[in-house]
Amino acid sequence: MASSRGEFSSRFGFVMAAAGSAVGLGNIWGFPTQAASNGGAAFLLVYLVLAFTLAYPALMAELIIGRHAHANAVNALRMVSSAPISRNIGATVGIIGFIVASLILSFYAIVAGWMIAFCLSSLAQLFGMQDFAQWLVSFGMPRNILFMCAFMVMTVAIISAGVRDGIERWSARLMPLLLVTLVLLVLYVFTLDGAMEGLKVYLLPDFDRALSPKLIIAAMGSAFFSLSLGVGTMLIYGSYISDEENLPVVGGLVTLVDISIAVLAGFLVLPAMYVALHNGVEIYTATGALISEDTLIFTVLPELFKTMGLAGIVVSFTFFFLMAIAALTSSISMLEVPVAYVIEEHGLGRKLAVCTIGAAIAVTSATILLNFETLFGLVIAFTTRYSQPLLGFMFCIYAGWVWHRDKVLQEVRKGSPEVEHSLFWKIWPGYVRFVCPVIILAIFAQSLWG
Ligand code: TRP
């Protein structure tokens, strides 16, 4: 059954695909700016602790359930339950997961479309097409819809080629390219005046800020978003791993790559902001906080590139190219969630399923664009602030409580026969039963009422 539904061909292929999913706009954009405005290295420390103690165990829950079931989340959660009620709740969680994954993709495609437009704008500038370059970076409906659709078409093209020829092949090509581009950009920015000041802000810890509840909530949200948790993405990727693979190790590798790229991106974005300051670009808001989020990416950095002449055009192209790649290896993992469900549950052919769902998501994105002020922030908050932690909580409950411990062990043992005596097996089961659910709920409650 496993081979007829697609399987990653190698450990490298899986790690690239799962790390490709994890490494996205969240790492290169979200993490560095949050670190900058939340206590620098102290945020980094909190993030690292949460990533390993909370996100890694939750990631393992999804990978193990997925590999056991070799099926989409709806079937998988059903499969690990024995009582009718937990089967039904499991299927419901799976269905909500694929709706949330589709909604995440619908706002992600909008932002990714902007990245492509900014990337092309640098090219247009290079060829002296100033008006076109300006059009590409101006917030207009035709541009927004056009590039959102272009991005969706790329995502659809990769996913319709399947697990090996689509997801694995493209992740294995794009991820090394992403890493090389990122390292080149970091090295270049380090040579510019002002970079060292940014480095200080990034690396000097301010513990007063790092231990505030607001920051811990932000760090948990970041860690969950960054590891693509809670919507069944990692579960479905897990379902394509071969039974011979050592799950705790590959899960650990994916977590490590994800964190390393986020940390590396910090070495790019923070120094770049202070280079911008050095070149006369405003990087603080009226309240004295560092500019972050969309203003940083779409205003501060482009202004910095402008002060750098021809080199700025090349750097700008490279930077937005990097963002677009990061977005693409993530968006394919989002689209695979509803696609796998529809193929397996309703027997549709892959191409038909991919095109239908891709079109439905593009229509949702267009609706968000047409009601941008009201819908954009709302969809982001609904999916990432509320749905992801709650669904992540449910996956932990299924791995820790609903599924029998001996069966879980049997599954993990497949690729690592000695696992029973490992540190992983001493810690993880208790962790996913007690620590993860309690911490997720506590932080979630704090975010609602704190
Ligand atoms: N992890 C990706 C990022 O950091 C985004 C992502 C991919 C994602 N798949 C997901 C987020 C599933 C939530 C759920 O940008």
mmCIF file of N, CA and C in Angstrom, residues 247-305:
data_model
loop_
_atom_site.group_PDB
_atom_site.id
_atom_site.type_symbol
_atom_site.label_atom_id
_atom_site.label_comp_id
_atom_site.label_asym_id
_atom_site.label_seq_id
_atom_site.Cartn_x
_atom_site.Cartn_y
_atom_site.Cartn_z
ATOM 1 N N LEU A 247 12.959 7.297 12.823
ATOM 2 C CA LEU A 247 12.157 8.528 12.949
ATOM 3 C C LEU A 247 12.710 9.575 13.916
ATOM 4 N N PRO A 248 13.119 9.169 15.153
ATOM 5 C CA PRO A 248 13.623 10.218 16.058
ATOM 6 C C PRO A 248 14.798 10.970 15.455
ATOM 7 N N VAL A 249 15.640 10.252 14.697
ATOM 8 C CA VAL A 249 16.804 10.925 14.106
ATOM 9 C C VAL A 249 16.389 11.874 12.986
ATOM 10 N N VAL A 250 15.525 11.403 12.066
ATOM 11 C CA VAL A 250 15.171 12.309 10.960
ATOM 12 C C VAL A 250 14.358 13.499 11.469
ATOM 13 N N GLY A 251 13.501 13.262 12.475
ATOM 14 C CA GLY A 251 12.743 14.379 13.063
ATOM 15 C C GLY A 251 13.700 15.395 13.673
ATOM 16 N N GLY A 252 14.747 14.879 14.348
ATOM 17 C CA GLY A 252 15.742 15.758 14.956
ATOM 18 C C GLY A 252 16.485 16.555 13.885
ATOM 19 N N LEU A 253 16.811 15.900 12.782
ATOM 20 C CA LEU A 253 17.524 16.598 11.699
ATOM 21 C C LEU A 253 16.676 17.743 11.147
ATOM 22 N N VAL A 254 15.384 17.450 10.937
ATOM 23 C CA VAL A 254 14.500 18.482 10.385
ATOM 24 C C VAL A 254 14.427 19.679 11.340
ATOM 25 N N THR A 255 14.288 19.390 12.645
ATOM 26 C CA THR A 255 14.227 20.473 13.630
ATOM 27 C C THR A 255 15.518 21.292 13.595
ATOM 28 N N LEU A 256 16.655 20.578 13.526
ATOM 29 C CA LEU A 256 17.939 21.276 13.516
ATOM 30 C C LEU A 256 18.098 22.179 12.297
ATOM 31 N N VAL A 257 17.737 21.640 11.116
ATOM 32 C CA VAL A 257 17.876 22.449 9.897
ATOM 33 C C VAL A 257 16.984 23.678 10.013
ATOM 34 N N ASP A 258 15.758 23.464 10.490
ATOM 35 C CA ASP A 258 14.809 24.570 10.585
ATOM 36 C C ASP A 258 15.349 25.681 11.486
ATOM 37 N N ILE A 259 15.824 25.267 12.675
ATOM 38 C CA ILE A 259 16.325 26.265 13.622
ATOM 39 C C ILE A 259 17.576 26.944 13.067
ATOM 40 N N SER A 260 18.467 26.140 12.471
ATOM 41 C CA SER A 260 19.714 26.734 11.971
ATOM 42 C C SER A 260 19.438 27.786 10.914
ATOM 43 N N ILE A 261 18.470 27.513 10.036
ATOM 44 C CA ILE A 261 18.212 28.499 8.979
ATOM 45 C C ILE A 261 17.576 29.752 9.565
ATOM 46 N N ALA A 262 16.705 29.580 10.577
ATOM 47 C CA ALA A 262 16.127 30.761 11.223
ATOM 48 C C ALA A 262 17.242 31.602 11.849
ATOM 49 N N VAL A 263 18.149 30.924 12.572
ATOM 50 C CA VAL A 263 19.234 31.649 13.238
ATOM 51 C C VAL A 263 20.132 32.336 12.197
ATOM 52 N N LEU A 264 20.409 31.619 11.122
ATOM 53 C CA LEU A 264 21.232 32.182 10.045
ATOM 54 C C LEU A 264 20.551 33.403 9.414
ATOM 55 N N ALA A 265 19.244 33.313 9.242
ATOM 56 C CA ALA A 265 18.519 34.448 8.660
ATOM 57 C C ALA A 265 18.623 35.670 9.565
ATOM 58 N N GLY A 266 18.720 35.421 10.881
ATOM 59 C CA GLY A 266 18.918 36.526 11.821
ATOM 60 C C GLY A 266 20.216 37.258 11.533
ATOM 61 N N PHE A 267 21.229 36.504 11.117
ATOM 62 C CA PHE A 267 22.521 37.120 10.785
ATOM 63 C C PHE A 267 22.444 37.948 9.505
ATOM 64 N N LEU A 268 21.372 37.774 8.750
ATOM 65 C CA LEU A 268 21.197 38.589 7.548
ATOM 66 C C LEU A 268 20.336 39.819 7.847
ATOM 67 N N VAL A 269 19.146 39.551 8.441
ATOM 68 C CA VAL A 269 18.153 40.621 8.530
ATOM 69 C C VAL A 269 18.542 41.709 9.527
ATOM 70 N N LEU A 270 19.014 41.307 10.710
ATOM 71 C CA LEU A 270 19.367 42.318 11.715
ATOM 72 C C LEU A 270 20.524 43.217 11.266
ATOM 73 N N PRO A 271 21.646 42.637 10.842
ATOM 74 C CA PRO A 271 22.709 43.508 10.331
ATOM 75 C C PRO A 271 22.210 44.370 9.167
ATOM 76 N N ALA A 272 21.378 43.811 8.275
ATOM 77 C CA ALA A 272 20.894 44.611 7.144
ATOM 78 C C ALA A 272 20.107 45.824 7.627
ATOM 79 N N MET A 273 19.329 45.647 8.714
ATOM 80 C CA MET A 273 18.556 46.788 9.214
ATOM 81 C C MET A 273 19.472 47.912 9.681
ATOM 82 N N TYR A 274 20.566 47.523 10.337
ATOM 83 C CA TYR A 274 21.453 48.566 10.851
ATOM 84 C C TYR A 274 22.325 49.173 9.756
ATOM 85 N N VAL A 275 22.551 48.407 8.699
ATOM 86 C CA VAL A 275 23.202 48.999 7.524
ATOM 87 C C VAL A 275 22.262 50.058 6.946
ATOM 88 N N ALA A 276 20.970 49.730 6.927
ATOM 89 C CA ALA A 276 19.983 50.688 6.426
ATOM 90 C C ALA A 276 20.014 51.958 7.277
ATOM 91 N N LEU A 277 20.060 51.787 8.594
ATOM 92 C CA LEU A 277 20.107 52.940 9.503
ATOM 93 C C LEU A 277 21.342 53.782 9.186
ATOM 94 N N HIS A 278 22.458 53.091 9.018
ATOM 95 C CA HIS A 278 23.714 53.759 8.695
ATOM 96 C C HIS A 278 23.585 54.575 7.395
ATOM 97 N N ASN A 279 22.784 54.048 6.459
ATOM 98 C CA ASN A 279 22.604 54.734 5.166
ATOM 99 C C ASN A 279 21.456 55.744 5.189
ATOM 100 N N GLY A 280 20.935 56.009 6.389
ATOM 101 C CA GLY A 280 19.926 57.060 6.517
ATOM 102 C C GLY A 280 18.489 56.590 6.377
ATOM 103 N N VAL A 281 18.241 55.278 6.411
ATOM 104 C CA VAL A 281 16.861 54.787 6.324
ATOM 105 C C VAL A 281 16.303 54.642 7.750
ATOM 106 N N GLU A 282 15.049 55.047 7.942
ATOM 107 C CA GLU A 282 14.437 54.965 9.272
ATOM 108 C C GLU A 282 14.146 53.502 9.628
ATOM 109 N N ILE A 283 14.627 53.031 10.792
ATOM 110 C CA ILE A 283 14.319 51.639 11.138
ATOM 111 C C ILE A 283 13.560 51.516 12.462
ATOM 112 N N TYR A 284 13.238 52.670 13.073
ATOM 113 C CA TYR A 284 12.450 52.619 14.307
ATOM 114 C C TYR A 284 11.063 53.198 14.054
ATOM 115 N N THR A 285 10.070 52.662 14.779
ATOM 116 C CA THR A 285 8.723 53.238 14.673
ATOM 117 C C THR A 285 8.647 54.459 15.595
ATOM 118 N N ALA A 286 7.481 55.137 15.574
ATOM 119 C CA ALA A 286 7.320 56.338 16.395
ATOM 120 C C ALA A 286 7.506 56.013 17.878
ATOM 121 N N THR A 287 7.172 54.778 18.293
ATOM 122 C CA THR A 287 7.296 54.435 19.720
ATOM 123 C C THR A 287 8.697 53.971 20.079
ATOM 124 N N GLY A 288 9.593 53.953 19.125
ATOM 125 C CA GLY A 288 10.972 53.588 19.428
ATOM 126 C C GLY A 288 11.270 52.107 19.230
ATOM 127 N N ALA A 289 10.244 51.327 18.848
ATOM 128 C CA ALA A 289 10.503 49.906 18.596
ATOM 129 C C ALA A 289 11.078 49.738 17.194
ATOM 130 N N LEU A 290 11.735 48.602 16.982
ATOM 131 C CA LEU A 290 12.261 48.337 15.640
ATOM 132 C C LEU A 290 11.101 48.066 14.690
ATOM 133 N N ILE A 291 11.213 48.583 13.475
ATOM 134 C CA ILE A 291 10.189 48.299 12.473
ATOM 135 C C ILE A 291 10.241 46.811 12.147
ATOM 136 N N SER A 292 9.065 46.193 12.060
ATOM 137 C CA SER A 292 9.103 44.763 11.750
ATOM 138 C C SER A 292 8.007 44.444 10.739
ATOM 139 N N GLU A 293 7.711 43.182 10.620
ATOM 140 C CA GLU A 293 6.649 42.709 9.735
ATOM 141 C C GLU A 293 6.754 43.271 8.327
ATOM 142 N N ASP A 294 5.582 43.610 7.739
ATOM 143 C CA ASP A 294 5.612 43.942 6.314
ATOM 144 C C ASP A 294 6.409 45.204 5.986
ATOM 145 N N THR A 295 6.376 46.190 6.897
ATOM 146 C CA THR A 295 7.118 47.421 6.620
ATOM 147 C C THR A 295 8.610 47.130 6.480
ATOM 148 N N LEU A 296 9.102 46.217 7.301
ATOM 149 C CA LEU A 296 10.528 45.896 7.230
ATOM 150 C C LEU A 296 10.880 45.320 5.850
ATOM 151 N N ILE A 297 10.124 44.310 5.442
ATOM 152 C CA ILE A 297 10.487 43.614 4.213
ATOM 153 C C ILE A 297 10.205 44.461 2.972
ATOM 154 N N PHE A 298 9.050 45.141 2.980
ATOM 155 C CA PHE A 298 8.650 45.800 1.735
ATOM 156 C C PHE A 298 8.972 47.294 1.691
ATOM 157 N N THR A 299 9.479 47.857 2.804
ATOM 158 C CA THR A 299 9.855 49.274 2.773
ATOM 159 C C THR A 299 11.317 49.459 3.168
ATOM 160 N N VAL A 300 11.664 48.993 4.390
ATOM 161 C CA VAL A 300 13.018 49.262 4.888
ATOM 162 C C VAL A 300 14.078 48.618 3.997
ATOM 163 N N LEU A 301 13.930 47.312 3.737
ATOM 164 C CA LEU A 301 14.967 46.644 2.939
ATOM 165 C C LEU A 301 15.053 47.220 1.514
ATOM 166 N N PRO A 302 13.916 47.400 0.804
ATOM 167 C CA PRO A 302 14.035 48.011 -0.529
ATOM 168 C C PRO A 302 14.709 49.385 -0.484
ATOM 169 N N GLU A 303 14.440 50.167 0.595
ATOM 170 C CA GLU A 303 15.108 51.476 0.665
ATOM 171 C C GLU A 303 16.605 51.312 0.859
ATOM 172 N N LEU A 304 16.953 50.278 1.641
ATOM 173 C CA LEU A 304 18.380 49.995 1.804
ATOM 174 C C LEU A 304 19.001 49.640 0.445
ATOM 175 N N PHE A 305 18.316 48.761 -0.296
ATOM 176 C CA PHE A 305 18.859 48.344 -1.599
ATOM 177 C C PHE A 305 19.041 49.555 -2.516
#
